[in-house]
Every structure is written in structure tokens, then in C-alpha cells.
């Protein structure tokens, strides 16, 4: 798909994977969250070699809310690094650059290979990160962990969507684009850790294939009442067997039978680490 910006970690010393060595000092992890250009700007049609919508649509988000927290740094051998526990609501539409979540200090200077975070339904205990008070209330009232709204446009046609998802998702462990796990903490220094949210995933046409394409036609056609807005209830009326056989597959078809099932299942894959790094997701 589109080449996302990858955050490279600047290390000030060569670090091993064992326990702290003599003469080292704890380091700091600076945590940020970003939705990249696909959320802040738009997802365009395919243009030359650039990824985009195969069917010619352009999608722009109006809001992209996540209730996210529980960012934890640790090691597989049980060494604790620290955590930013509070659940906060962020609107990634408003973040043209990475938004600072917080800093974890006093982290042992070594490789901390167990980095994790979670998205969960908003509760009364959730607070606003950069979201407005109205957005926080929306998430709490709906019990949403993820809420997105926006529109697709093509040749003068406009189709809006508003979707709220209530499942909890744990992302653990997280790896970098080079498949290395977690973070190497420099002695007495700072390392950046970015929670990267991929807004294009909602429009993939396969749950598992690395060659999945972006499509909006089936979503636009689901607007049964022709009011210009596609809801999850309307997506639930679209049986996947009615769509082209080469699209909207790759998962447990005993569980994922409708377009709503599909979009809900793929919503769990939006969380990444340091740009293109992957995390194992677990839905609760």
C-alpha cells in the first residue's frame, strides 16, 4: 500500500538484550501518536505507482477518534520499563504531525522487547487527549473504542460514513519495520516510540493478503435508504457472497459473513508501531 513514514530510532550506544551493564544509566521513552497523511489529509485514487483506491474514489475523514492508552515498555524476562496507563481520546484528523502522548523515564538501558498498548471502549474514566469535550462525550456515550466519520467522493458523487466500534483491542508485542521487537533504550538518553494508526485499513478488500487493495464501491452501494450516509446497520445487510469472489475474503467466513463483520474485523488491524512496524492484535 502507500509508503508510510517510518520513525527510525537514533541510538547513542550499542546495546545488548541482556540485563543492564555496569556504568549505564536509565533512559527515557517519548511516546507519540499519529494517523499520518491518510487520516490528516485524504486517501486518493490509484495514481501511477502510488497506492490508492482501485475504483477511483477519494476518501477524507472528518473525525477519527480512538480511546487509547496502556502503553507499556517491558522485557520478556520480566524486567519492567514503565507505562503510560490512562485511557485518553485522540482525534487523529487534527494531528498533521505526531502528537505527544507522554514520557516514560527511568527505563533500564537495554532492549525492552515487549512494547504494547490498547484501544478500549471509552468509559467515564476516559479523558480527552487532543479530542474536544463533545468528542469525549460521544465516545463515552457510545462506549466506542474507535469512531470514524468521513466521506468518499468520485465524479461528483459523495457518500458519507459514520461508524463506531465497541471492541477492545490489545496490541502486543510490537515490532519495528525491520522486525526487531520493541525498543533499545540508550544509556542516559531518549528514544522515540510512535503509535501509528493506519486509516486506510478500513477500506482493504482482504483480511489477510499483503496484496489487499483499497475499494469503496461496495461500501457506497450499501446506502440502502439513499440518504447519502452509510451506517454499520446498512453494511450488515450486505452478504459477502453477493460481492465479487476476488474481494472481501481471507478470514474466518463462518464468523465474517457481512460487510459489517468484515469492516469490524479489519478495524482491529489499524494499530501499528513506529510507522510500518506491526503489532500482534488481540480482540476482547
Coordinates of C-alpha atoms in Angstrom, one line a residue, residues 26-263:
X26 CA 18.3 4.7 32.8
X27 CA 16.8 6.2 29.7
X28 CA 13.6 7.9 28.6
X29 CA 10.9 6.9 26.1
X30 CA 9.0 9.7 24.4
X31 CA 5.6 8.4 23.2
X32 CA 3.6 10.0 20.4
X33 CA 0.5 9.1 18.3
X34 CA -0.1 9.8 14.6
X35 CA -2.5 8.9 11.9
X36 CA -0.2 10.1 9.0
X37 CA -1.5 11.8 5.9
X38 CA -4.2 9.3 5.1
X39 CA -6.1 10.5 8.1
X40 CA -5.0 14.1 8.3
X41 CA -5.4 14.7 4.6
X42 CA -7.0 12.1 2.3
X43 CA -6.7 8.7 0.7
X44 CA -6.6 9.3 -3.1
X45 CA -7.4 7.1 -6.1
X46 CA -4.6 5.0 -7.6
X47 CA -2.1 7.3 -9.3
X48 CA 0.7 5.6 -11.3
X49 CA 2.7 3.5 -8.9
X50 CA 1.2 5.2 -5.8
X51 CA -1.3 3.2 -3.8
X52 CA -4.9 4.4 -3.6
X53 CA -8.5 3.4 -4.3
X54 CA -8.7 0.9 -7.2
X55 CA -12.2 2.1 -8.0
X56 CA -11.4 5.8 -8.3
X57 CA -12.8 7.1 -5.0
X58 CA -11.1 9.7 -2.7
X59 CA -11.8 9.4 1.0
X60 CA -11.5 12.2 3.5
X61 CA -12.0 11.7 7.2
X62 CA -13.9 14.4 9.2
X63 CA -13.2 12.7 12.6
X64 CA -11.0 9.8 13.6
X65 CA -11.4 9.1 17.3
X66 CA -9.6 6.4 19.3
X67 CA -9.7 5.8 23.0
X68 CA -6.2 4.6 23.6
X69 CA -3.8 4.0 26.5
X70 CA -1.9 1.4 28.4
X71 CA 1.3 2.0 26.6
X72 CA 3.8 -0.3 28.3
X73 CA 7.5 -0.9 27.9
X74 CA 8.9 -4.1 29.4
X75 CA 11.2 -7.1 28.6
X76 CA 10.3 -10.8 28.0
X77 CA 12.4 -11.8 31.0
X78 CA 10.1 -9.8 33.3
X79 CA 12.1 -6.6 33.6
X80 CA 9.7 -3.7 33.9
X81 CA 10.3 -0.5 32.0
X82 CA 7.3 1.7 32.7
X83 CA 3.9 2.6 31.4
X84 CA 1.5 5.4 30.4
X85 CA -1.7 3.9 31.7
X86 CA -4.5 6.5 31.4
X87 CA -7.0 5.9 28.6
X88 CA -7.4 9.1 26.5
X89 CA -9.5 10.0 23.5
X90 CA -7.5 11.4 20.5
X91 CA -8.8 12.9 17.2
X92 CA -6.2 11.9 14.7
X93 CA -7.8 14.1 12.0
X94 CA -6.4 17.1 13.8
X95 CA -2.8 15.8 14.1
X96 CA -0.8 16.8 11.0
X97 CA 2.3 15.7 12.8
X98 CA 2.9 13.2 15.6
X99 CA 1.1 14.3 18.8
X100 CA 2.9 13.9 22.1
X101 CA 1.3 11.3 24.5
X102 CA 3.8 11.4 27.3
X103 CA 7.3 10.4 28.5
X104 CA 8.4 7.3 30.5
X105 CA 11.5 8.0 32.5
X106 CA 13.8 5.7 34.4
X107 CA 13.7 2.9 31.8
X108 CA 16.6 0.4 32.1
X109 CA 19.1 0.9 29.4
X110 CA 18.8 -2.3 27.4
X111 CA 16.5 -3.7 24.8
X112 CA 12.9 -3.7 26.0
X113 CA 11.4 -6.2 23.6
X114 CA 7.8 -6.1 24.9
X115 CA 6.1 -2.9 23.9
X116 CA 2.3 -2.9 24.0
X117 CA -0.8 -0.6 24.0
X118 CA -4.5 -0.9 23.8
X119 CA -7.7 0.6 22.4
X120 CA -10.8 0.1 24.5
X121 CA -14.4 1.3 24.8
X122 CA -14.5 4.7 26.4
X123 CA -15.8 4.9 29.9
X124 CA -16.4 7.7 32.5
X125 CA -12.7 7.3 33.5
X126 CA -11.5 8.2 29.9
X127 CA -10.2 11.7 29.5
X128 CA -9.5 13.9 26.4
X129 CA -6.1 13.7 24.8
X130 CA -6.5 16.3 22.0
X131 CA -10.2 15.5 21.4
X132 CA -12.9 18.0 22.2
X133 CA -15.3 17.7 25.1
X134 CA -18.1 16.8 22.7
X135 CA -15.9 14.1 21.1
X136 CA -15.2 12.7 24.5
X137 CA -18.9 12.6 25.4
X138 CA -19.6 10.9 22.1
X139 CA -17.1 8.1 22.8
X140 CA -18.3 7.6 26.4
X141 CA -22.0 7.6 25.5
X142 CA -21.5 5.1 22.6
X143 CA -18.9 3.0 24.5
X144 CA -16.7 3.3 21.5
X145 CA -13.0 2.5 21.3
X146 CA -12.9 3.7 17.7
X147 CA -15.2 6.2 15.9
X148 CA -14.7 7.4 12.3
X149 CA -16.7 9.6 10.0
X150 CA -15.9 11.0 6.6
X151 CA -16.9 10.8 3.0
X152 CA -16.0 9.3 -0.3
X153 CA -16.1 11.3 -3.5
X154 CA -15.9 10.3 -7.1
X155 CA -17.0 12.2 -10.2
X156 CA -19.4 14.5 -8.4
X157 CA -20.9 11.8 -6.2
X158 CA -20.5 12.0 -2.4
X159 CA -21.2 9.1 0.1
X160 CA -20.7 9.7 3.8
X161 CA -20.0 7.1 6.5
X162 CA -20.3 7.2 10.3
X163 CA -19.1 4.1 12.2
X164 CA -18.5 3.4 15.9
X165 CA -16.7 0.2 17.1
X166 CA -17.1 -1.1 20.7
X167 CA -14.5 -3.9 20.8
X168 CA -11.3 -3.7 22.8
X169 CA -8.0 -4.4 21.1
X170 CA -4.6 -5.2 22.7
X171 CA -1.5 -4.6 20.6
X172 CA 1.3 -6.8 21.9
X173 CA 4.1 -7.3 21.3
X174 CA 5.0 -4.6 18.8
X175 CA 7.9 -4.8 16.3
X176 CA 9.6 -2.2 14.1
X177 CA 9.6 -2.2 10.3
X178 CA 12.9 -4.2 10.4
X179 CA 11.0 -6.8 12.6
X180 CA 13.1 -6.1 15.7
X181 CA 11.0 -6.2 18.8
X182 CA 10.3 -3.2 21.0
X183 CA 12.9 -0.5 21.8
X184 CA 16.6 -0.3 22.5
X185 CA 16.9 2.2 25.4
X186 CA 20.1 4.3 25.2
X187 CA 22.1 4.8 28.4
X188 CA 21.0 8.2 29.9
X189 CA 19.3 9.1 26.6
X190 CA 15.9 9.3 24.9
X191 CA 14.2 7.1 22.3
X192 CA 11.1 7.9 20.4
X193 CA 8.1 5.5 20.2
X194 CA 5.3 6.2 17.9
X195 CA 1.8 4.7 18.0
X196 CA 0.9 4.8 14.3
X197 CA -2.7 4.4 13.3
X198 CA -3.4 3.3 9.7
X199 CA -6.6 4.8 8.4
X200 CA -6.5 3.1 5.1
X201 CA -7.1 -0.3 6.6
X202 CA -10.9 0.2 6.8
X203 CA -11.1 0.0 3.0
X204 CA -8.9 -3.1 2.4
X205 CA -10.6 -5.7 0.3
X206 CA -9.0 -8.7 2.1
X207 CA -8.4 -9.5 5.8
X208 CA -5.1 -11.2 5.4
X209 CA -3.5 -10.8 2.0
X210 CA -0.4 -8.5 1.8
X211 CA -1.8 -7.6 -1.7
X212 CA -5.1 -6.3 -0.4
X213 CA -6.5 -3.3 -2.4
X214 CA -8.4 -0.2 -1.3
X215 CA -12.0 -0.2 -2.5
X216 CA -15.1 1.9 -1.7
X217 CA -17.7 0.7 -4.3
X218 CA -19.3 -1.9 -2.1
X219 CA -19.5 0.5 0.8
X220 CA -21.0 3.2 -1.3
X221 CA -23.6 0.8 -2.7
X222 CA -24.6 -0.3 0.8
X223 CA -26.5 3.0 1.2
X224 CA -29.9 1.3 1.1
X225 CA -32.1 4.2 2.1
X226 CA -30.2 6.6 -0.3
X227 CA -29.8 9.2 2.3
X228 CA -26.1 9.7 1.4
X229 CA -24.7 8.1 4.6
X230 CA -23.7 4.5 5.1
X231 CA -24.1 3.1 8.6
X232 CA -22.9 -0.1 10.1
X233 CA -26.5 -1.3 10.1
X234 CA -26.6 -0.9 6.3
X235 CA -23.3 -2.7 6.0
X236 CA -24.8 -5.6 8.0
X237 CA -27.3 -6.1 5.2
X238 CA -24.6 -6.8 2.6
X239 CA -23.8 -10.5 2.4
X240 CA -20.2 -11.0 1.3
X241 CA -21.2 -13.8 -1.0
X242 CA -23.0 -11.1 -3.2
X243 CA -19.7 -9.3 -3.8
X244 CA -17.1 -10.2 -6.4
X245 CA -15.4 -13.5 -5.4
X246 CA -11.9 -11.9 -5.5
X247 CA -12.9 -9.3 -2.9
X248 CA -13.7 -9.3 0.8
X249 CA -12.2 -12.6 1.7
X250 CA -9.3 -14.1 3.6
X251 CA -10.8 -14.5 7.0
X252 CA -13.0 -16.9 9.0
X253 CA -16.0 -16.8 6.7
X254 CA -18.1 -18.7 9.4
X255 CA -17.7 -15.5 11.5
X256 CA -17.2 -12.8 8.9
X257 CA -20.3 -13.0 6.7
X258 CA -21.4 -9.5 6.1
X259 CA -19.7 -6.2 5.1
X260 CA -20.2 -5.0 8.7
X261 CA -18.5 -8.1 10.0
X262 CA -15.6 -7.5 7.6
X263 CA -15.1 -3.8 8.4

